[in-house]
Coordinates of C-alpha atoms in Angstrom, one line a residue:
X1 CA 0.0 0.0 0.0
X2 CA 1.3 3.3 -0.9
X3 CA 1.5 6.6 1.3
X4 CA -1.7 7.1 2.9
X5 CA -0.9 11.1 3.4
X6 CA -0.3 13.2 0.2
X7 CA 0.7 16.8 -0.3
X8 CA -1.9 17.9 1.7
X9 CA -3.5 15.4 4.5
X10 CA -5.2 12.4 3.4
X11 CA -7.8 13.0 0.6
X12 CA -10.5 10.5 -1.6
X13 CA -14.1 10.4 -1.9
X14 CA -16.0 10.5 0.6
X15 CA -17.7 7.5 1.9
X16 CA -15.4 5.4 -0.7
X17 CA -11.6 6.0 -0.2
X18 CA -11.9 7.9 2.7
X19 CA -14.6 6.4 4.7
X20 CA -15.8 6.6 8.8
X21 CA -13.8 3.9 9.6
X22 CA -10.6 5.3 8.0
X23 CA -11.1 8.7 9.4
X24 CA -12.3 7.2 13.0
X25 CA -9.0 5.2 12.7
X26 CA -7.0 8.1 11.8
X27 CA -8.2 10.1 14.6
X28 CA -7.5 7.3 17.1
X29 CA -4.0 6.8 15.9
X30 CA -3.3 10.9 15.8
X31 CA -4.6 11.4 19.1
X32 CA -1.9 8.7 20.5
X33 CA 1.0 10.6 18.7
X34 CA -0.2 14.1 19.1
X35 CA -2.4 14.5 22.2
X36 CA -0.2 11.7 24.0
X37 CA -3.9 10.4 25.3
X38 CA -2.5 7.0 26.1
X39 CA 0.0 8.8 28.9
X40 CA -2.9 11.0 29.7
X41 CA -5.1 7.9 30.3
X42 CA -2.4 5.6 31.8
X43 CA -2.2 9.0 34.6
X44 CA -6.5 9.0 35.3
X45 CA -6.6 12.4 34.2
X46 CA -10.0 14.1 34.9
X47 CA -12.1 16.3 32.6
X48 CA -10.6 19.6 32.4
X49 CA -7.0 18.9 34.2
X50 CA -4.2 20.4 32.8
X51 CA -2.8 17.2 31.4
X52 CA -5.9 16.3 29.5
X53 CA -5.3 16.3 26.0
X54 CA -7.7 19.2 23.9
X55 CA -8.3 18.5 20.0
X56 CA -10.3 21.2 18.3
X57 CA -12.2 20.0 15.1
X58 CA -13.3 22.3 12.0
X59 CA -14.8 21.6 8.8
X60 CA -15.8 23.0 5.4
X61 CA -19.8 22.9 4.4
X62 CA -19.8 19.1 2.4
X63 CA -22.2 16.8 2.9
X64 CA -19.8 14.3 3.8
X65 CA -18.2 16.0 6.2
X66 CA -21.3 15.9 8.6
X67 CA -20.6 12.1 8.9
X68 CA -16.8 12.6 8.7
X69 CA -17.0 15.2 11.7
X70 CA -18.8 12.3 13.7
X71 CA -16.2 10.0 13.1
X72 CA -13.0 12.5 14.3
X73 CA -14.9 13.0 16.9
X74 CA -15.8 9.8 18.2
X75 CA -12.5 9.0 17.4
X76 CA -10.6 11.4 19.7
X77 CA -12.9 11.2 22.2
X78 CA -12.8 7.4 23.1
X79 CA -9.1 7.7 23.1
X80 CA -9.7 10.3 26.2
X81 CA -9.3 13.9 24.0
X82 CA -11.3 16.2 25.1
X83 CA -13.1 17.9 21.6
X84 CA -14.2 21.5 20.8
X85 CA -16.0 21.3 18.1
X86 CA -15.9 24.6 15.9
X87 CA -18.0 23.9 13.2
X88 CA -18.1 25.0 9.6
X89 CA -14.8 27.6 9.5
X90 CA -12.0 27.9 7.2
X91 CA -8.7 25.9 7.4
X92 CA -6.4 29.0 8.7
X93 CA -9.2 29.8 11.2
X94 CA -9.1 26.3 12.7
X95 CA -5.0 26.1 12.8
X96 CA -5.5 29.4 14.6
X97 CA -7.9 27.9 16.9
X98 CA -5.6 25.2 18.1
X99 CA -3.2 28.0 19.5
X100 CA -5.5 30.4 20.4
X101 CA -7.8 27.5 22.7
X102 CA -4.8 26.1 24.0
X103 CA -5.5 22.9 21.9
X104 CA -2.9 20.3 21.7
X105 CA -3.7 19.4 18.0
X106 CA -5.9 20.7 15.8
X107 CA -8.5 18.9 13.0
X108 CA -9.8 19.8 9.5
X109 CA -12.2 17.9 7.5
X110 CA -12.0 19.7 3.9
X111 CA -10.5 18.8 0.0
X112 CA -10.0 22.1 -0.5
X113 CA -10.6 23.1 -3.8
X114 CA -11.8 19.9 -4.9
X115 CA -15.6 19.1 -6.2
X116 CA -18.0 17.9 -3.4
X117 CA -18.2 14.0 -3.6
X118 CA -14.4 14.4 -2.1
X119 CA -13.3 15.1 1.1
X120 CA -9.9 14.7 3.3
X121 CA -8.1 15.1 6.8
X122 CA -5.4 17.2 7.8
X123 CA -4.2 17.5 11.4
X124 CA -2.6 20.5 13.3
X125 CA 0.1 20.0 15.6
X126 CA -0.2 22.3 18.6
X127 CA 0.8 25.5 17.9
X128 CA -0.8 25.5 14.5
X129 CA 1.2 23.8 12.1
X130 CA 0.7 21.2 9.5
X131 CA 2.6 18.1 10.1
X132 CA 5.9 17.3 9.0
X133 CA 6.1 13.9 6.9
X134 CA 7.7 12.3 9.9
X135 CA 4.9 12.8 11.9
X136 CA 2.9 11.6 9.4
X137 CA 4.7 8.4 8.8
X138 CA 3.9 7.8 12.7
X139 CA 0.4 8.5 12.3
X140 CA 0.4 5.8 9.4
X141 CA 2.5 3.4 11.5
X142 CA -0.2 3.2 14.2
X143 CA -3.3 2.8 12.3
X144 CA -5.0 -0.5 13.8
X145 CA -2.6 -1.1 16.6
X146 CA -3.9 -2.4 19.9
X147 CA -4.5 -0.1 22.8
X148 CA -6.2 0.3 26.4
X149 CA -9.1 1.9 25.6
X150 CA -10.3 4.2 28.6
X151 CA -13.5 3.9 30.1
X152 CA -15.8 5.7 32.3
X153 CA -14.6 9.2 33.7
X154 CA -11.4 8.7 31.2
X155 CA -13.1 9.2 28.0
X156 CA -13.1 12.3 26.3
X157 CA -15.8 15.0 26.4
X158 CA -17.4 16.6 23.6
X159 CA -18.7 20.3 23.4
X160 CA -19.6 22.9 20.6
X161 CA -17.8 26.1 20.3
X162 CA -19.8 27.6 17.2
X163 CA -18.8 30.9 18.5
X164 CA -14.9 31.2 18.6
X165 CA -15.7 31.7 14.9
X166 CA -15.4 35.3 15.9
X167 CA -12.3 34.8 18.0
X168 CA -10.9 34.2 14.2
X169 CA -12.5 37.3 12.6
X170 CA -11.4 40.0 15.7
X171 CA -7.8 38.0 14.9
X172 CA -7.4 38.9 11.6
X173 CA -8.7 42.0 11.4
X174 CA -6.2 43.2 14.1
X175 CA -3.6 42.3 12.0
X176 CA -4.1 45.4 9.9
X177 CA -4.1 49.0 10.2
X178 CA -6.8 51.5 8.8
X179 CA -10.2 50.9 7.6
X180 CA -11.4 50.1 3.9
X181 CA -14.3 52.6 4.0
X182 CA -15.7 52.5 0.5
X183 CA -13.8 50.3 -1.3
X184 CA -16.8 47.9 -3.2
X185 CA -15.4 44.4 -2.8
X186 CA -17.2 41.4 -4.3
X187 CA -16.5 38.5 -2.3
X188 CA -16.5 35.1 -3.9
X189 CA -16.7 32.2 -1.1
X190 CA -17.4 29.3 -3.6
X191 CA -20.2 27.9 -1.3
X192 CA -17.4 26.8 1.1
X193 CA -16.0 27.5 4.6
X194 CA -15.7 31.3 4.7
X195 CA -19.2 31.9 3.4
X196 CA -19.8 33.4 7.0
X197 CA -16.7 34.8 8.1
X198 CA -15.3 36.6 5.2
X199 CA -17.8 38.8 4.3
X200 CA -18.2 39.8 8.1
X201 CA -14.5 40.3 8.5
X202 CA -15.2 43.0 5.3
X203 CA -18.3 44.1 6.8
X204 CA -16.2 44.7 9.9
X205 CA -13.1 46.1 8.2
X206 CA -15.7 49.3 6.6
X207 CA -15.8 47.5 2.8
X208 CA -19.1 47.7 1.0
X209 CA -19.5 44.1 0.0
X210 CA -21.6 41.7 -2.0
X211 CA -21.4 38.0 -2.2
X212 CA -21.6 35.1 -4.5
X213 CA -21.1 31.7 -3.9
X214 CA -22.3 32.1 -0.3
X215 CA -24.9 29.6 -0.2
X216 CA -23.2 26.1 0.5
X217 CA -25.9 23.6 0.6
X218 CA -23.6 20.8 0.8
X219 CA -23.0 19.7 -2.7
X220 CA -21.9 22.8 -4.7
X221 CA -18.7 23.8 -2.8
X222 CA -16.9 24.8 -6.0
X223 CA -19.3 24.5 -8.7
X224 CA -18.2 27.0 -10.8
X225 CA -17.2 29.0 -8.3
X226 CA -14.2 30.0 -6.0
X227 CA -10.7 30.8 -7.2
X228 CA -10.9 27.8 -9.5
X229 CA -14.2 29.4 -11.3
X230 CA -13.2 33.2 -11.9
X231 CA -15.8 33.7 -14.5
X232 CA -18.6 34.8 -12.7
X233 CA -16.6 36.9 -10.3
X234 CA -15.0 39.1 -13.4
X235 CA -18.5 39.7 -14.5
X236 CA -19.7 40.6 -11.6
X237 CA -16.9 42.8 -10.3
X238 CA -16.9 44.8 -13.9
X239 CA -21.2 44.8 -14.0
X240 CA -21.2 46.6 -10.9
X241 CA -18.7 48.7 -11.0
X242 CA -16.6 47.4 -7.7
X243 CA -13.1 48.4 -6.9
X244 CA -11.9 44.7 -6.5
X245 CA -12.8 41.3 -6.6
X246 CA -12.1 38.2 -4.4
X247 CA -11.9 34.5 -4.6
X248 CA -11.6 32.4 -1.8
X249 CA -11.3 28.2 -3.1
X250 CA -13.5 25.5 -0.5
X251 CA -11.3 26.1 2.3
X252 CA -10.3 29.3 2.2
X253 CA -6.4 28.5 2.9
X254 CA -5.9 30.6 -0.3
X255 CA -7.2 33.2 -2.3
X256 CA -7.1 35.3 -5.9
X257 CA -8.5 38.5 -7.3
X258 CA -10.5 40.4 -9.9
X259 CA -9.2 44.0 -10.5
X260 CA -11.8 46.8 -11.3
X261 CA -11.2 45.9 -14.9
X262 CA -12.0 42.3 -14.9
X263 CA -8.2 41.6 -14.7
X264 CA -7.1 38.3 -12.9
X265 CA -4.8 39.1 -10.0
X266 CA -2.5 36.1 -9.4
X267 CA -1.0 34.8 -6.4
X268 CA 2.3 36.2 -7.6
X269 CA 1.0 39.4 -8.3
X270 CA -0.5 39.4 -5.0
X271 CA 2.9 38.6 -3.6
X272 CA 4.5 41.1 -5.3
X273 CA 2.1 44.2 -3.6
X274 CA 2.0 42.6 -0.6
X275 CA 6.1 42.5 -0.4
X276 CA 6.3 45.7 -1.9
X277 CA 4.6 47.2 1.0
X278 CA 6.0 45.0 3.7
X279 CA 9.8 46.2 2.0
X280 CA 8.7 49.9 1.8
X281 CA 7.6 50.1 5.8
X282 CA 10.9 47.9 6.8
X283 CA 8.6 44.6 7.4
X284 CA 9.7 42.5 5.5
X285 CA 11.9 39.9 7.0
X286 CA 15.5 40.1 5.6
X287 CA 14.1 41.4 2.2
X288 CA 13.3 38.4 1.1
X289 CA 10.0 36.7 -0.2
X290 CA 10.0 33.1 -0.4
X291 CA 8.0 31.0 -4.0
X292 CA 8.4 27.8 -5.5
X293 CA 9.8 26.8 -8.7
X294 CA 6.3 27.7 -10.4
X295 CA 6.0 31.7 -9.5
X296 CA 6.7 33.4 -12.9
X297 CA 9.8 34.6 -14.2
X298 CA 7.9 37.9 -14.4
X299 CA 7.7 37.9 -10.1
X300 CA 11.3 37.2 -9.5
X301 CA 12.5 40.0 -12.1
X302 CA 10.2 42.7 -10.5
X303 CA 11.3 42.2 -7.0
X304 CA 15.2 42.0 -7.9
X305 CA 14.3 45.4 -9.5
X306 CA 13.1 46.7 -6.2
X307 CA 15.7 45.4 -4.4
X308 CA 13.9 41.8 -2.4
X309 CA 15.6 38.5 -2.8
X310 CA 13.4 35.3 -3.7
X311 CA 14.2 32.1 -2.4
X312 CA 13.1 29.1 -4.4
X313 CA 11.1 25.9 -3.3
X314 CA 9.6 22.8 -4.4
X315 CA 6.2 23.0 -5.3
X316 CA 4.1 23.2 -2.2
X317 CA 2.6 25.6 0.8
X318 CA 5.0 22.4 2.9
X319 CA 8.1 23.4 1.1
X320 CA 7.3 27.3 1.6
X321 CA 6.4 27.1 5.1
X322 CA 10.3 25.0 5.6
X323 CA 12.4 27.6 3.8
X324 CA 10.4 30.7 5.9
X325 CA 10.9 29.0 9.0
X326 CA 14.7 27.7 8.2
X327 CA 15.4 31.6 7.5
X328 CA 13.5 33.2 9.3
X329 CA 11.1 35.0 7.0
X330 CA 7.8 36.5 7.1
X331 CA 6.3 36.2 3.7
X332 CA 6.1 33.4 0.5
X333 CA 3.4 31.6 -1.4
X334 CA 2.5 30.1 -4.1
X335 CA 0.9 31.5 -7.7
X336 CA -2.2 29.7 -7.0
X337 CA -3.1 32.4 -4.2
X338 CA -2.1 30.3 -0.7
X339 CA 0.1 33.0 0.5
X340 CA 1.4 32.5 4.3
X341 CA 2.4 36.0 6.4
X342 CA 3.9 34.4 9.3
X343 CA 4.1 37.2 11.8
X344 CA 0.1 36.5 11.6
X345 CA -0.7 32.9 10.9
X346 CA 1.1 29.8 10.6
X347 CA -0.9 28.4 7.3
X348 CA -2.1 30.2 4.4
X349 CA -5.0 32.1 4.9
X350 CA -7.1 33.5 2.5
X351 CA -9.1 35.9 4.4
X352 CA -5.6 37.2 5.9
X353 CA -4.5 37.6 3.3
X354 CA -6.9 39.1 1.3
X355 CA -7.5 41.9 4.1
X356 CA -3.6 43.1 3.7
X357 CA -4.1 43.1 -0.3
X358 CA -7.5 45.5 0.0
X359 CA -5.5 47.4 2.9
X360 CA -2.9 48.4 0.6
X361 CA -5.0 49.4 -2.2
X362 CA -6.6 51.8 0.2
X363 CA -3.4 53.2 1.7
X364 CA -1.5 53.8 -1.7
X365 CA -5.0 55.4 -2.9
X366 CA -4.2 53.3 -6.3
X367 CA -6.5 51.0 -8.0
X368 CA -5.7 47.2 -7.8
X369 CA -4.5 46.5 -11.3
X370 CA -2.4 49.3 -11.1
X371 CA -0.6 48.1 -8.0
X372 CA 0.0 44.5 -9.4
X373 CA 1.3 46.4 -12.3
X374 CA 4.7 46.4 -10.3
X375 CA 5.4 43.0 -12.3
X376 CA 4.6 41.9 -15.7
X377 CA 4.0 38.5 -16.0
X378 CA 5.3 36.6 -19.2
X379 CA 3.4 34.5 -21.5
X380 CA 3.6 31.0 -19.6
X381 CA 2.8 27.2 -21.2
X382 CA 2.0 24.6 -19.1
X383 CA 1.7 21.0 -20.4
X384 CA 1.2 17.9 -18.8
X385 CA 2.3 15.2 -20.7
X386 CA 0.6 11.9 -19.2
X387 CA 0.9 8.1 -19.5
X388 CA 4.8 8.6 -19.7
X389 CA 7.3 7.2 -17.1
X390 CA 8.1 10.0 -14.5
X391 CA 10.9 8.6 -13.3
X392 CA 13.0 9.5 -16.7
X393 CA 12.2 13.1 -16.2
X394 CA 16.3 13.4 -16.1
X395 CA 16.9 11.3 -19.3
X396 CA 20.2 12.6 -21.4
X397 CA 17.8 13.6 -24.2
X398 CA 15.2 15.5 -22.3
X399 CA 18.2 17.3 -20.4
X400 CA 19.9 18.3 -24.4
X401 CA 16.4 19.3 -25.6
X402 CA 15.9 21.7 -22.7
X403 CA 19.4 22.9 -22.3
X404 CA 18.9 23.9 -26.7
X405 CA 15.3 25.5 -25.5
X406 CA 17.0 27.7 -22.8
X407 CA 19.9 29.0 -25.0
X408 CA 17.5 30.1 -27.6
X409 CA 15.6 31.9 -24.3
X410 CA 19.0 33.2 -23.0
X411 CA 17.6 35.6 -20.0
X412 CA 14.3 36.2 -21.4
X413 CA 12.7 33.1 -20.2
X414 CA 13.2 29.9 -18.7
X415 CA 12.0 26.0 -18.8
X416 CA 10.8 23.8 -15.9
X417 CA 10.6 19.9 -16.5
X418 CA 9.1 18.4 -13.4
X419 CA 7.3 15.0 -12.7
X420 CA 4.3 14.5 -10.9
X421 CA 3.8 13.7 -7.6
X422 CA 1.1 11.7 -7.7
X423 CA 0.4 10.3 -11.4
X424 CA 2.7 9.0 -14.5
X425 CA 2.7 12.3 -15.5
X426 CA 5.5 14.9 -16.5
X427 CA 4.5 19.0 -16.6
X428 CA 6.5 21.1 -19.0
X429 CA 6.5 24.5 -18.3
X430 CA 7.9 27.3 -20.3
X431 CA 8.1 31.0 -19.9
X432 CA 8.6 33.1 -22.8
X433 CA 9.1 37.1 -24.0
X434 CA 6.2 36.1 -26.0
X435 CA 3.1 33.4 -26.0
X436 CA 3.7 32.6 -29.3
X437 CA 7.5 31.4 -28.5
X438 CA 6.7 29.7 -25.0
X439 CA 3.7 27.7 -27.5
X440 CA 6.2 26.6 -29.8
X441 CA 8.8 25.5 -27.0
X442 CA 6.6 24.0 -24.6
X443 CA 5.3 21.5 -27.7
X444 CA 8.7 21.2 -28.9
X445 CA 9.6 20.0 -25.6
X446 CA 6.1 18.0 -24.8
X447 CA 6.9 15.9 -28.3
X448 CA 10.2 15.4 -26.9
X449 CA 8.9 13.9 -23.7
X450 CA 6.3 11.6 -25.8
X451 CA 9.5 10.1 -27.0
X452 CA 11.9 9.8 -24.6
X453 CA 10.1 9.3 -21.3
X454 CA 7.5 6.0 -22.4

């Protein structure tokens, strides 16, 4: 059997790959490595003592996750954790939570971005983090084993705690200074986990907002909406007449936006104004903005220009988080919009980080597009060349072909050859000084791959 946690937790559809027993399973096995409930238990800890392991559980709106909550739940709690059970809130809130509430480990039920038949499980270790892969490993090692289950006064209680959603909202918005007093922001939650929160932390904040994708019933997180879907939000942004747009994705651990023109704002673009800023009013943690491999040649020449260096990762909010916290740095992220400002949150937060972006389009007094004018992204191709063998991604041939596509691209462009993670799949990417020349490359190069890599 093959690694039960991916990139991101575990993940499947609901009620197939990642069923009640799974979860229940997982829960058990987490709350031995991360609460230490078997030490707690072995120790007849009461309710409430200060040794007694705290989990607090969060989830986005699916369907699925109403049973999946039940079975986290019952899960930590006949292993002797005490559960708070927050309810429907976004991912950053809940890693928030399990600081803030003194929580020993914290609990998400959410896919993300994903469409609704799926769900997944990622856990919190207590201060807020994700889990390294060592953890992880641990986790997997102890599903099923045999334990003393505790009985009685020993097990864990269960309580709701519907209402440290606001605990979140008063966080965030203290992160910022000044008001957005008549900025018009439409708010896309795609029917997921911030479809309560993030237009009240707006509200809150002085914005004039209105919503779409607000009304989660369970089965349309995503459905053409959300920072996957940014269709209907461009319409709506440039049909009323707002000042900005924004898109959170199911969990709301990331977010993109609309500028006044209907222009898509990228994750690297809202990087770049958010770094600009942090540079300009000496915030910004050894000048230096961390992005993976993927953020566009575009990003990494503006910020040189304006004097920030950029530190490169794999792809993944993981490999971000490792470089920030290795050099101590405050800001990185990923194109895709899951951005992590960690002198406020220790995940990527959408709402966070969506409330700094508006913030400095109010301060400067300039609109949006303008702002994220400060880079100029190049005309980027992406392929992904499937049902070829990954693990020749570094064959002799591929290596020539790439090294004769980057000399004809000297320092207006670059290539990226990079094997999937998870499927027998290779991605070409190239950047270009035009769309027609990345085109041409990135199919010379995709051929190549046909060839070479079967």
């Amino acid at each position: 059997m093959g690694r039960l946690f991916g990139t991101d937790g575990v993940r499947g559809v609901a009620g197939r790959d990642l069923t009640a027993e799974l979860v229940m399973d997982l829960s058990v096995a987490a709350a031995h490595v991360l609460g230490d409930a078997g030490a707690f238990h072995a120790s007849g800890g009461r309710p409430g003592s200060p040794d007694r392991p705290i989990a607090v559980v969060g989830r986005d709106p699916r369907a699925s996750g109403e049973f999946l909550e039940a079975a986290v739940v019952a899960g930590l709690a006949s292993s002797g954790v005490d559960v708070l059970r927050l309810g429907v809130l976004p991912t950053p809130a809940v890693a928030y939570l399990t600081t803030a509430l003194g929580a020993d480990m914290g609990v998400m039920i959410s896919a993300s971005h994903n469409p609704a038949p799926d769900n997944g499980i990622k856990f919190f270790l207590k201060g807020g983090y994700k889990l390294p892969d060592a953890v992880e490993d641990e986790i997997e090692q102890r599903l099923g084993e045999k334990w003393d289950r505790p009985v009685g006064s020993a097990v864990g209680r269960v309580r709701d705690a519907y209402g440290e959603a606001d605990r979140y909202v008063s966080h965030v918005l203290s992160t910022v200074t000044g008001r957005l007093d008549g900025l018009s922001v439409v708010v896309d939650c795609a029917h997921g986990a911030a479809h309560i929160v993030a237009p009240e932390a707006l509200l809150r904040a002085g914005a004039k907002v209105e919503t779409i994708g607000a009304r989660p019933d369970g089965l349309n997180i995503n459905a053409g909406v959300g920072s996957t879907h940014l269709d209907k939000l461009q319409q709506v942004v440039v049909s009323r007449g707002a000042d900005v747009g924004i898109a959170y994705d199911g969990d709301a651990d990331r977010c993109l936006a609309v500028a006044h023109t209907g222009e898509v704002i990228d994750g690297d673009q809202i990087m770049a104004v958010l770094a600009m800023a942090m540079h300009a009013e000496g915030k910004l943690a050894g000048d230096t903005v961390v992005a993976t491999v993927m953020s566009n040649l575009g990003f990494k020449l503006a910020m040189q220009n304006a004097g920030i260096n950029v530190i490169e990762t794999a792809v993944g909010d993981r490999y971000v988080l490792e470089a920030m916290k290795a050099g101590g740095h405050n800001l990185g992220g990923e194109q895709s919009g899951h951005v992590l400002m960690l002198d406020h949150a220790t995940t990527g937060d959408g709402l966070l980080t969506s409330l700094h972006l508006l913030s400095a389009v109010v301060r400067e007094g300039r609109p949006l597009a303008e702002l994220a004018s400060v880079m100029t992204r190049l005309p980027q191709v992406l392929i992904n060349v499937k049902g070829v063998d990954r693990a020749k991604a570094s064959v002799p041939e591929l290596a020539a072909a790439v090294a004769g596509a980057e000399e004809e691209l000297g320092e207006t462009g670059r290539v990226l050859i990079r094997p999937s993670g998870t499927e027998p799949m290779i991605r070409v990417m190239v950047e270009a000084a035009s769309a027609e020349q990345a085109e041409q490359l990135a199919n010379r190069l995709a051929d190549v791959v046909r060839e070479v890599c079967l």
